[in-house]
Coordinates of C-alpha atoms in Angstrom, one line a residue:
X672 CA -55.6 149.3 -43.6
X673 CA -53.4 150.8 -40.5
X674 CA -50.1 149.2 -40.2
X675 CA -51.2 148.2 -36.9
X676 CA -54.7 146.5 -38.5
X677 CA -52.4 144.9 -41.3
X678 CA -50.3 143.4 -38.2
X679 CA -53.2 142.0 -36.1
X680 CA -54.4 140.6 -39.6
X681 CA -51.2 138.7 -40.8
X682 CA -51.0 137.5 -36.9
X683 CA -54.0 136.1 -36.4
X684 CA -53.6 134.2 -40.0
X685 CA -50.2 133.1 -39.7
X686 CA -51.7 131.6 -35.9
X687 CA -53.8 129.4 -38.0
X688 CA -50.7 127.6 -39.0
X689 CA -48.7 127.7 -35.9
X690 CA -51.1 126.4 -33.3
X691 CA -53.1 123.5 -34.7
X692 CA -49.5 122.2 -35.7
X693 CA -47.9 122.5 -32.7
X694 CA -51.0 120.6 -30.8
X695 CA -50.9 117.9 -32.8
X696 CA -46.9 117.8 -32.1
X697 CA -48.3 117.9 -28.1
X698 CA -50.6 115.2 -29.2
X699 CA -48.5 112.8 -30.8
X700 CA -45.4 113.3 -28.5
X701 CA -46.7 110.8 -25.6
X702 CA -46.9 108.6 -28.8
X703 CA -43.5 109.2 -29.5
X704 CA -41.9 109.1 -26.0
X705 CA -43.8 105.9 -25.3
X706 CA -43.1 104.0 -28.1
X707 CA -39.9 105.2 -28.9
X708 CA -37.1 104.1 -26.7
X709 CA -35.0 107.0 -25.5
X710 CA -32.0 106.4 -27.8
X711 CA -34.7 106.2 -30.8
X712 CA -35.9 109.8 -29.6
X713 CA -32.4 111.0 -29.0
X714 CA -31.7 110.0 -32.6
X715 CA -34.7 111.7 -33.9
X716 CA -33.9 115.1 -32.1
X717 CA -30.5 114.8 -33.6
X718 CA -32.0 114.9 -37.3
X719 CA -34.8 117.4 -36.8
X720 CA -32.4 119.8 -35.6
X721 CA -29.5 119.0 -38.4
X722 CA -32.0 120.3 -41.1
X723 CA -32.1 123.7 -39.3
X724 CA -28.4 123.2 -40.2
X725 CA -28.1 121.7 -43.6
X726 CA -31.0 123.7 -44.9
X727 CA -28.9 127.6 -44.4
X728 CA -25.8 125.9 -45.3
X729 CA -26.7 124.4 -49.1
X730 CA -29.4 126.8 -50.0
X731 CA -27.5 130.2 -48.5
X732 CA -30.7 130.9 -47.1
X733 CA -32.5 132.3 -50.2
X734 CA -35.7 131.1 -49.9
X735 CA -35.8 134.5 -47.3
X736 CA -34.4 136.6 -50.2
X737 CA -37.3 134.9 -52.4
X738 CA -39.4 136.2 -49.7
X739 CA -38.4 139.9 -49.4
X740 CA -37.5 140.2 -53.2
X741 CA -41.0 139.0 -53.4
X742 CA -42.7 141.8 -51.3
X743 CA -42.0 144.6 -53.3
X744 CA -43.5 143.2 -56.7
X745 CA -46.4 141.3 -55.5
X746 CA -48.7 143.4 -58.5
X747 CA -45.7 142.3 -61.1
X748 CA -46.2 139.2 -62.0
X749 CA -43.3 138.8 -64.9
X750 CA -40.9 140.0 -61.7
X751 CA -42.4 137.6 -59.4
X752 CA -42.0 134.6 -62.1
X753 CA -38.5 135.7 -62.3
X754 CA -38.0 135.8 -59.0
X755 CA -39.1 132.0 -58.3
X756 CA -37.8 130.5 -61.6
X757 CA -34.5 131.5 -60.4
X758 CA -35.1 130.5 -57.3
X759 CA -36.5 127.1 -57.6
X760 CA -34.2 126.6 -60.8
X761 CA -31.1 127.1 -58.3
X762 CA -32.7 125.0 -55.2
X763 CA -33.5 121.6 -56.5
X764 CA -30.4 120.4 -57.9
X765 CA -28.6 121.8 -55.3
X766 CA -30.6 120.1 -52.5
X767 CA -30.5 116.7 -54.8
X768 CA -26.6 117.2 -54.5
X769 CA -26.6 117.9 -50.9
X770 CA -28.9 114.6 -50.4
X771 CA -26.5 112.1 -52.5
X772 CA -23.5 113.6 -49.9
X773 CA -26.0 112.6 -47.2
X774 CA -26.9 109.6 -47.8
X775 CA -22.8 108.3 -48.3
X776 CA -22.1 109.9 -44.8
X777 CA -25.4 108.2 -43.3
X778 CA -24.0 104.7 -44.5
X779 CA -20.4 105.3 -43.6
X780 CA -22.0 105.9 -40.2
X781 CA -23.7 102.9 -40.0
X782 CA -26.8 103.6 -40.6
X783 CA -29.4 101.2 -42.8
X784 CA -29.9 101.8 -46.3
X785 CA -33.8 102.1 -45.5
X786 CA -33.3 104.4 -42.5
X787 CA -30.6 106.5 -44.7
X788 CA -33.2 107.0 -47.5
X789 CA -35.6 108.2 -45.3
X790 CA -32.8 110.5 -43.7
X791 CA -32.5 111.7 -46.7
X792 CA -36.0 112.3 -48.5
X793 CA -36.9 114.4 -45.1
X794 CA -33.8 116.5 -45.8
X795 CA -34.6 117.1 -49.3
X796 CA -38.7 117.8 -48.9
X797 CA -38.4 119.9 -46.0
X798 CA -35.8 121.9 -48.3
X799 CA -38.5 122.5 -51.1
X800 CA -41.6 122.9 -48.7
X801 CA -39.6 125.8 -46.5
X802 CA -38.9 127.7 -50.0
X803 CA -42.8 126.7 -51.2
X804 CA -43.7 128.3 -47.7
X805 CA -41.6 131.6 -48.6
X806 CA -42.8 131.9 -51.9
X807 CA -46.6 132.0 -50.3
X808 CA -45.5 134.5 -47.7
X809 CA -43.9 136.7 -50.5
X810 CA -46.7 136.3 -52.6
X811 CA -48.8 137.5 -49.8
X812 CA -50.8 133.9 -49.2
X813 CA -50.5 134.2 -46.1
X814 CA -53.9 131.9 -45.6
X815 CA -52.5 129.5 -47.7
X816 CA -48.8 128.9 -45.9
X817 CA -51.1 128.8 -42.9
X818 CA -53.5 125.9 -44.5
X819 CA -50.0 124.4 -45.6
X820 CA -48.9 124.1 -42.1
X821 CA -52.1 122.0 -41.2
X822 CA -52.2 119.8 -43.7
X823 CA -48.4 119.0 -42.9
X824 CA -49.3 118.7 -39.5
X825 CA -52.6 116.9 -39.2
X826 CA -51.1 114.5 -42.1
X827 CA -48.2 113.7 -40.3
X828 CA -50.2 113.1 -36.9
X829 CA -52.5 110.6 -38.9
X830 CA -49.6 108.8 -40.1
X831 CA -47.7 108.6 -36.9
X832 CA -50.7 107.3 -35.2
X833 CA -50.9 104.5 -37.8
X834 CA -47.0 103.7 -38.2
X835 CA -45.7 104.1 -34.5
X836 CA -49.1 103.6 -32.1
X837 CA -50.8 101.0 -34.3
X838 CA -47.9 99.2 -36.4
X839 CA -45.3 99.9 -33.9
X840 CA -42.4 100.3 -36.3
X841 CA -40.5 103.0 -34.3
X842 CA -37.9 105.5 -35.9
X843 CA -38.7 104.0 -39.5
X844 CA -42.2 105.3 -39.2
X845 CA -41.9 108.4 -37.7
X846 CA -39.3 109.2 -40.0
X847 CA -41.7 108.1 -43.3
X848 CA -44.8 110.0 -41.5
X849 CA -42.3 112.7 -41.9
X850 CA -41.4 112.0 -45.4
X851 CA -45.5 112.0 -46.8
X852 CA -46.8 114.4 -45.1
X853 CA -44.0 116.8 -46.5
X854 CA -44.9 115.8 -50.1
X855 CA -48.9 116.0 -49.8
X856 CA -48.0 119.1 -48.2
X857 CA -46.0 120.0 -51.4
X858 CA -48.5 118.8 -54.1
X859 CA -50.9 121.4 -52.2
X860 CA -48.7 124.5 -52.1
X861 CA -47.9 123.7 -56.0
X862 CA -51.5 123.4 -56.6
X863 CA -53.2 126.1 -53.9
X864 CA -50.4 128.7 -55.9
X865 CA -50.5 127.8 -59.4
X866 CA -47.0 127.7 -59.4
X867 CA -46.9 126.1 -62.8
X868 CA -48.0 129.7 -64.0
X869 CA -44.8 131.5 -62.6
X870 CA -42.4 128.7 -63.5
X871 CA -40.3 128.9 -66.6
X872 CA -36.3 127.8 -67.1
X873 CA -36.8 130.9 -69.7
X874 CA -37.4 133.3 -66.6
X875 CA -34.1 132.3 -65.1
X876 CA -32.0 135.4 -64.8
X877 CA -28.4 134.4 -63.1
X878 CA -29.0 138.4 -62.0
X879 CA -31.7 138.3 -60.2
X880 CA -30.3 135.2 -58.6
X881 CA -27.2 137.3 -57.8
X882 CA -29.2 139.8 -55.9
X883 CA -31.3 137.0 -54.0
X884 CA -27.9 135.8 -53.0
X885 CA -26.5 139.1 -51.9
X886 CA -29.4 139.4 -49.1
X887 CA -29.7 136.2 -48.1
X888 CA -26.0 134.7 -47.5
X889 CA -25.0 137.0 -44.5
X890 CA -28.4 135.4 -43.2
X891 CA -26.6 131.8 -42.9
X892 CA -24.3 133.0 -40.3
X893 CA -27.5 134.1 -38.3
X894 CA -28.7 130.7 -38.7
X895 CA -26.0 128.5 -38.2
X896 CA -25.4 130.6 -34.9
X897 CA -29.0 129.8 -34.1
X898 CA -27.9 126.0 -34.9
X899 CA -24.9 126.4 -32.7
X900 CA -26.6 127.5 -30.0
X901 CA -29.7 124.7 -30.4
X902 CA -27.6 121.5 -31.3
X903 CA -24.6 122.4 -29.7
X904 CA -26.2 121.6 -26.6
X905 CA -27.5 118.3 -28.3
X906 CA -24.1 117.4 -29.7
X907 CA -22.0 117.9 -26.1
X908 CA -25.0 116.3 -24.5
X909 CA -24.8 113.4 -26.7
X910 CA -21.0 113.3 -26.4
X911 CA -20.3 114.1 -23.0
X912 CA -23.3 112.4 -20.7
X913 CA -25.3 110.0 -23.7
X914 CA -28.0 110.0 -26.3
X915 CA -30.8 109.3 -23.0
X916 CA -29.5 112.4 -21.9
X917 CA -29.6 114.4 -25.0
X918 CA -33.7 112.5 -25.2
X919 CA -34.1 114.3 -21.6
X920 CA -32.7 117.6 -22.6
X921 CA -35.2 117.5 -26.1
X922 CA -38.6 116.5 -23.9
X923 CA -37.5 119.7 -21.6
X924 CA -37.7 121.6 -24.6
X925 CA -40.8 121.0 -25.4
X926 CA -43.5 122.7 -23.3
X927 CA -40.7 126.2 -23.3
X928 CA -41.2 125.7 -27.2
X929 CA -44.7 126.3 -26.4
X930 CA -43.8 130.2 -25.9
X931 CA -41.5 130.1 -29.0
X932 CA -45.0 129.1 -31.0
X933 CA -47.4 131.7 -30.1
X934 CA -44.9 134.0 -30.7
X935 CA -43.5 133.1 -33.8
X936 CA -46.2 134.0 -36.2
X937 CA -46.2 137.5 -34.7
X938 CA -42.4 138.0 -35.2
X939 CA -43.4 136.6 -38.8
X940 CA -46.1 139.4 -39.5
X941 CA -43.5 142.0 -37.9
X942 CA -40.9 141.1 -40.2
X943 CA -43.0 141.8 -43.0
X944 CA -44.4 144.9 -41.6
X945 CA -41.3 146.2 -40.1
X946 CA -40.1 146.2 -43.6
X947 CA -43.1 148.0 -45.0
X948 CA -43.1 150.8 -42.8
X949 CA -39.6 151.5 -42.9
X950 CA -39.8 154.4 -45.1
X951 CA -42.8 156.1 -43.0
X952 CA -41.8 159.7 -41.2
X953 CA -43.0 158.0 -37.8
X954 CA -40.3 154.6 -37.8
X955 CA -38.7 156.1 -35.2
X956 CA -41.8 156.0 -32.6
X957 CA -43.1 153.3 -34.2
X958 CA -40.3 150.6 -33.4
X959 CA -40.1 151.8 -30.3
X960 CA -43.9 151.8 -29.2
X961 CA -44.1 148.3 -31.0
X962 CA -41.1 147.1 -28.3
X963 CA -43.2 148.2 -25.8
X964 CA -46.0 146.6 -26.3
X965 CA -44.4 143.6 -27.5
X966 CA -42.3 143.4 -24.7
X967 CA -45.6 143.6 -22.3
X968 CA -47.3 140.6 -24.2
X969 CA -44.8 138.7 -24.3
X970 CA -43.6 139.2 -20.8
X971 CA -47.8 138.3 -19.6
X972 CA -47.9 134.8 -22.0
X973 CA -44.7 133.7 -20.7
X974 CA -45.9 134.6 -16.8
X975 CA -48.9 132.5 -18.2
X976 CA -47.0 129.6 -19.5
X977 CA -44.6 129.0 -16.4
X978 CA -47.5 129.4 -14.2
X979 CA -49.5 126.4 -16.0
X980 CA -46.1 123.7 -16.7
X981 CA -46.5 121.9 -13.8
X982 CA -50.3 120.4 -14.8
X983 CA -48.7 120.8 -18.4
X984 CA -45.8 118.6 -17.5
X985 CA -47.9 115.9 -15.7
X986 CA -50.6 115.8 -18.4
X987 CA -48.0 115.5 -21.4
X988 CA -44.5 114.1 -20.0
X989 CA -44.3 110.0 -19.5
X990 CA -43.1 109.9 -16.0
X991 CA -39.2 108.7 -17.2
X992 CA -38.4 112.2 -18.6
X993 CA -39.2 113.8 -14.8
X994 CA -35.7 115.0 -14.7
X995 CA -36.6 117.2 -17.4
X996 CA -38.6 119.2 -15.2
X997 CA -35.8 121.4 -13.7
X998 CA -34.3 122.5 -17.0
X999 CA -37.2 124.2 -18.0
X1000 CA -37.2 127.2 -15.5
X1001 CA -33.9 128.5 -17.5
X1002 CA -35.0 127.6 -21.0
X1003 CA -38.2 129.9 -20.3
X1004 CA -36.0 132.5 -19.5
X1005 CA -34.0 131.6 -23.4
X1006 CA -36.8 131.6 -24.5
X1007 CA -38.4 134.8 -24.4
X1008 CA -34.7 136.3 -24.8
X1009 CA -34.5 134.8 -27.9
X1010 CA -38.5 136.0 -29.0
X1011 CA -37.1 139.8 -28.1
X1012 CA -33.7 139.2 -30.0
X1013 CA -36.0 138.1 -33.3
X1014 CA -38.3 141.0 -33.0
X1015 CA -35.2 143.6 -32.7
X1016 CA -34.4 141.1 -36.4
X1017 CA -37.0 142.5 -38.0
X1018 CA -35.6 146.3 -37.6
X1019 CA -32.9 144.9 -38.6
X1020 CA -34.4 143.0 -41.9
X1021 CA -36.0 146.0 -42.3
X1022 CA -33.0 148.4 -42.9
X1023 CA -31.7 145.5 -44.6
X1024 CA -28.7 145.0 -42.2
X1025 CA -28.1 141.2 -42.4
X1026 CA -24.7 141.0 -41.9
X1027 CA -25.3 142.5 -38.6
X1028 CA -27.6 140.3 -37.6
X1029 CA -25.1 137.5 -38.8
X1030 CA -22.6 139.1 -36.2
X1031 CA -24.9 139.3 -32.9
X1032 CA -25.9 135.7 -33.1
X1033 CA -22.6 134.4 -33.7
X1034 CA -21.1 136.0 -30.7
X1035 CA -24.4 134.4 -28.8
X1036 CA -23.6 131.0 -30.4
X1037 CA -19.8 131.6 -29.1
X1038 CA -20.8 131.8 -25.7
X1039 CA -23.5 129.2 -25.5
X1040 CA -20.6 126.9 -26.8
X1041 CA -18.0 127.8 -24.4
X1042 CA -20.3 128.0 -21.3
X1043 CA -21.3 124.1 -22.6
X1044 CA -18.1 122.9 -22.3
X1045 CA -16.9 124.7 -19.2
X1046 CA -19.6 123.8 -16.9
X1047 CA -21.2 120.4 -18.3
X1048 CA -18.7 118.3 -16.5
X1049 CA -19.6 120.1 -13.0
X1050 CA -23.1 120.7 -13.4
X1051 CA -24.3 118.0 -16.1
X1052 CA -27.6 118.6 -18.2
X1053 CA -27.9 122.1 -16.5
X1054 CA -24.8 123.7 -18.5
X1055 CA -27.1 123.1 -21.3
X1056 CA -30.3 125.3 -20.1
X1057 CA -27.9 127.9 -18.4
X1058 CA -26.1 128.2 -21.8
X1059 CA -29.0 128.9 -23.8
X1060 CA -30.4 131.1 -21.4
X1061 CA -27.0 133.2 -20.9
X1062 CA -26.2 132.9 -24.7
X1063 CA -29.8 134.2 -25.9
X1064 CA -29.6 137.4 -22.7
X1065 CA -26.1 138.7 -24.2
X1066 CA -28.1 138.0 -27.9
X1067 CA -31.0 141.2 -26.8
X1068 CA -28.7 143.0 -24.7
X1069 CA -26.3 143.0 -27.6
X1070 CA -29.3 144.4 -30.0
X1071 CA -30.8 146.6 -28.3
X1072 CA -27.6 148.7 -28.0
X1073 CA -26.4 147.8 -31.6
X1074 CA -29.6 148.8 -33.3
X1075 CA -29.3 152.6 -31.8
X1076 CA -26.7 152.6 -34.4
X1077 CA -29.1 153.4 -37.5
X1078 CA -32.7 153.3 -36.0
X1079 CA -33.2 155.5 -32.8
X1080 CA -35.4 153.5 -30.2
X1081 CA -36.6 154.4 -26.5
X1082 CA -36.3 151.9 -24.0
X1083 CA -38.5 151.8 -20.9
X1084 CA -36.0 150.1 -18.8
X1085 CA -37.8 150.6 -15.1
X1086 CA -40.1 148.9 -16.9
X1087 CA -38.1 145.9 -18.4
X1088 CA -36.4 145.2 -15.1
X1089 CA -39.5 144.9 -12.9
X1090 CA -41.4 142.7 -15.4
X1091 CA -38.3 140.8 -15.8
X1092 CA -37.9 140.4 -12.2
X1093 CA -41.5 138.7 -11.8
X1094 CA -40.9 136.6 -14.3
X1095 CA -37.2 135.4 -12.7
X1096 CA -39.2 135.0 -9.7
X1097 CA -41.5 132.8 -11.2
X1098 CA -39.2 130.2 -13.0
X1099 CA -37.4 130.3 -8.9
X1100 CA -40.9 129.1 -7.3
X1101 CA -41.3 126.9 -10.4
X1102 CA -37.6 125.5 -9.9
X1103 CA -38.6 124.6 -6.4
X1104 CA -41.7 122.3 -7.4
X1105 CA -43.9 122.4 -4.3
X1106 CA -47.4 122.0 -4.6
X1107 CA -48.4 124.9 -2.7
X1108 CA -46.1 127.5 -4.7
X1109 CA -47.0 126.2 -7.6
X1110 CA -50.9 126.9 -6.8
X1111 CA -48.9 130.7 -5.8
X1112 CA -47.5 131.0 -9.2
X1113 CA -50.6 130.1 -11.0
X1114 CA -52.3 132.6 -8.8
X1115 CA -50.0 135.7 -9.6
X1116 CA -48.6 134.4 -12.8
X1117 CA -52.4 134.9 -14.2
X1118 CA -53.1 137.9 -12.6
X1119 CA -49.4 139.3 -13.5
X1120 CA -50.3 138.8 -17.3
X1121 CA -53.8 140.1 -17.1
X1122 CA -52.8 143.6 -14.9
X1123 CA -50.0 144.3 -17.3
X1124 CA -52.2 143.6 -20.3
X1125 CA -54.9 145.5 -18.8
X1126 CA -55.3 147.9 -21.8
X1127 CA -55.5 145.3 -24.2
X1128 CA -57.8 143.0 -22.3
X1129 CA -60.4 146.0 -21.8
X1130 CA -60.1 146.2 -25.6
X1131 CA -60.7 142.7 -26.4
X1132 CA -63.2 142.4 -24.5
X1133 CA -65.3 145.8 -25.2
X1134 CA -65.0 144.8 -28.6
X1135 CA -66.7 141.3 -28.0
X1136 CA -69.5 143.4 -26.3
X1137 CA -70.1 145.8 -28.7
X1138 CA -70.3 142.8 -31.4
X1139 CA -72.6 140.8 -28.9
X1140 CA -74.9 143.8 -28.3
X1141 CA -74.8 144.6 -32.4
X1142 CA -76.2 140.9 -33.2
X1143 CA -79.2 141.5 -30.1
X1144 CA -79.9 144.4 -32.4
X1145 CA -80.0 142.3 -35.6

């Protein structure tokens, strides 16, 4: 298979277990923002963006050197049950340290014994599902991390339906729908990959550990900037103008997520294959074609997405979050910023320059932090969504000059800046919020995202005639 065909494939399986989870999170959240009152929320934002923090920091992130080491003996399967004894062998007692450190800061901070325990069970299964998850992707499962995703999804949604719509126990359930759907999602990795069969404490090699480590840890600083840059607006939010506050700032978050999703399991499948086809004599016009192209698609489902938020908005957001509204024009902008910056990762993944990566997201995280605190006080909740969007622009300007350093690349940039342009137009007329611009931007936003994906549509959809016409023939 093409590396391009091996691409589309992982894509469009890795999708399976992107967007039926992230529906059911649009499903359940005018559960959650009904039922939960806005400091319950606020609290609840707070700890499902501390595990993107916790996670990096107590497992050095090597549950992504599981998955690379992984890659490159998928046919060995003596390596590969080296490679995930050590691994798992090194993450569980770890995490169970981690948790019993948790749980004493939870109750010096006042929190319940019950709530604490929960806390802490979400920290620790969320821990062994992400390397579980890994371990699938390296094995090349990638049908099975997506059916993992469902069932973690569709699980949870059931539960939260029952415990926060029906019982009505707020926080507590939430955070236990969390808690079980994480561990049937478990049991079904362990089962769906037979994990018993490349577990054994006699396949523990403190080497190949070693090696794990060496790729992963300059990872964490890549990820704690990423935390920075996320909860850092949380935290100064929290501090500075209140928990409701912080609630607003997460419910803005949500529909510009939406672009994060459907691109995520692409950048997912370009990891890997940005890696595989490092060695081939074409890299060089490869990367850069693949920019292109990504650049394009991306640049059409984001003039998609803004051009849709305000029926999206009124359909999904409880009318005391409207405030939220006006953030979102400069977290789209973060957004796809931040969806170039990972794709420019992979390159780097794939020449296996971590640290580097480490270094362009901290100085991003920097500046999101010191843009917080200089302009919160004068401009409130909008320092926040200017941060992130400044913070996550320096991120792919930074790249995109700093990979030319080992992997030559060819920018279009007439192109980049006219796209761009639309698209800063766009979150403008969506900033404003009048009915009859809005009706505009839906107008040119999908014919914008069509035209420049002209190519691909006429592909697309001479390929669903040729397969219609080869049925007829049938």
């Amino acid at each position: 298979m093409s590396r391009e065909g091996s691409l589309i494939k992982n894509t469009l399986i890795l999708s399976l277990g992107t967007f039926l989870p992230k529906l059911t999170t649009l499903i359940t959240l005018p559960i959650l923002t009904k039922y939960l009152t806005k400091s319950e929320y606020g609290v609840y934002d707070l700890i499902n963006t501390l595990v993107s923090l916790v996670i990096p920091l107590i497992t050095m992130k090597l549950e992504m050197g599981t998955f690379r080491f992984l890659i490159d003996c998928r046919e060995d399967k003596e390596k590969s049950s080296g490679i995930i004894s050590s691994s798992v062998t090194a993450v569980v007692p770890i995490s169970m340290v981690a948790v019993i450190a948790t749980y004493v800061v939870l109750i010096c901070q006042g929190y319940t014994p019950v709530l604490s325990v929960l806390i802490c069970m979400f920290f620790f299964l969320d821990n062994i599902y992400t390397m579980f998850q890994q371990v699938a992707r390296g094995l090349g499962h990638n049908f099975i991390y997506s059916v993992a995703a469902i069932v973690n999804s569709v699980v949870n949604m059931g539960l939260i339906v029952v415990l926060v719509w029906q019982i009505k126990i707020g926080l507590s359930g939430l955070l236990l729908s969390l808690d079980m759907a994480l561990l049937v999602t478990i049991l079904f990795l362990m089962i769906s990959l037979r994990l018993h069969q490349y577990y054994s404490l006699k396949m523990f090699s403190r080497n190949t550990l070693k090696e794990m480590f060496s790729y992963s840890w300059p990872l964490v600083p890549n990820s704690l900037s990423s935390w920075v840059v996320s909860l850092s607006d949380r935290l100064i939010v929290t501090a500075i103008l209140g928990i409701e506050v912080n609630a607003v700032y997460a419910v803005a978050n949500k529909i510009p997520s939406l672009f994060n999703t459907l691109q995520g399991t692409f950048i997912s499948a370009w990891h890997e294959n940005a890696s595989v086809s490092i060695g081939d004599k074409d890299s060089d016009d490869y990367y850069s074609h693949m920019f292109d192209a990504v650049f394009t698609i991306m640049i059409g489902i984001m003039a998609g997405l803004v051009a849709v938020t305000p029926l999206l908005f009124k359909i999904l957001i409880n009318q005391n979050y409207a405030e939220a509204y006006y953030q979102m024009p400069f977290l789209f902008g973060g957004m796809i910023c931040f969806s170039l910056s990972s794709f420019m990762g992979g390159i780097y993944a794939a020449h296996k320059k971590t640290k580097s990566v480490g270094i362009t997201t901290v100085v991003a995280a920097a500046a999101n932090l010191i843009i917080d605190l200089l302009l919160i006080h004068f401009i409130g909740l909008y320092a926040a969504s200017i941060s992130t969007f400044v913070s996550y622009l320096f991120l792919i300007v930074f790249r995109m000059i700093d990979v030319k350093k080992f992997q030559p690349m060819k920018y279009q940039m007439k192109k980049i800046a006219v796209y761009s342009l639309a698209i800063v137009a766009m979150c403008v007329i969506s900033f404003i919020n009048n009915f009859y611009m809005n009706l505009f931007n839906l107008v040119f936003g999908v014919a914008f995202a069509f035209y420049i994906n002209r190519k691909i549509v006429k592909v697309l959809w001479t390929s669903i005639r040729n397969k219609k016409k080869n049925r007829k023939g049938d």
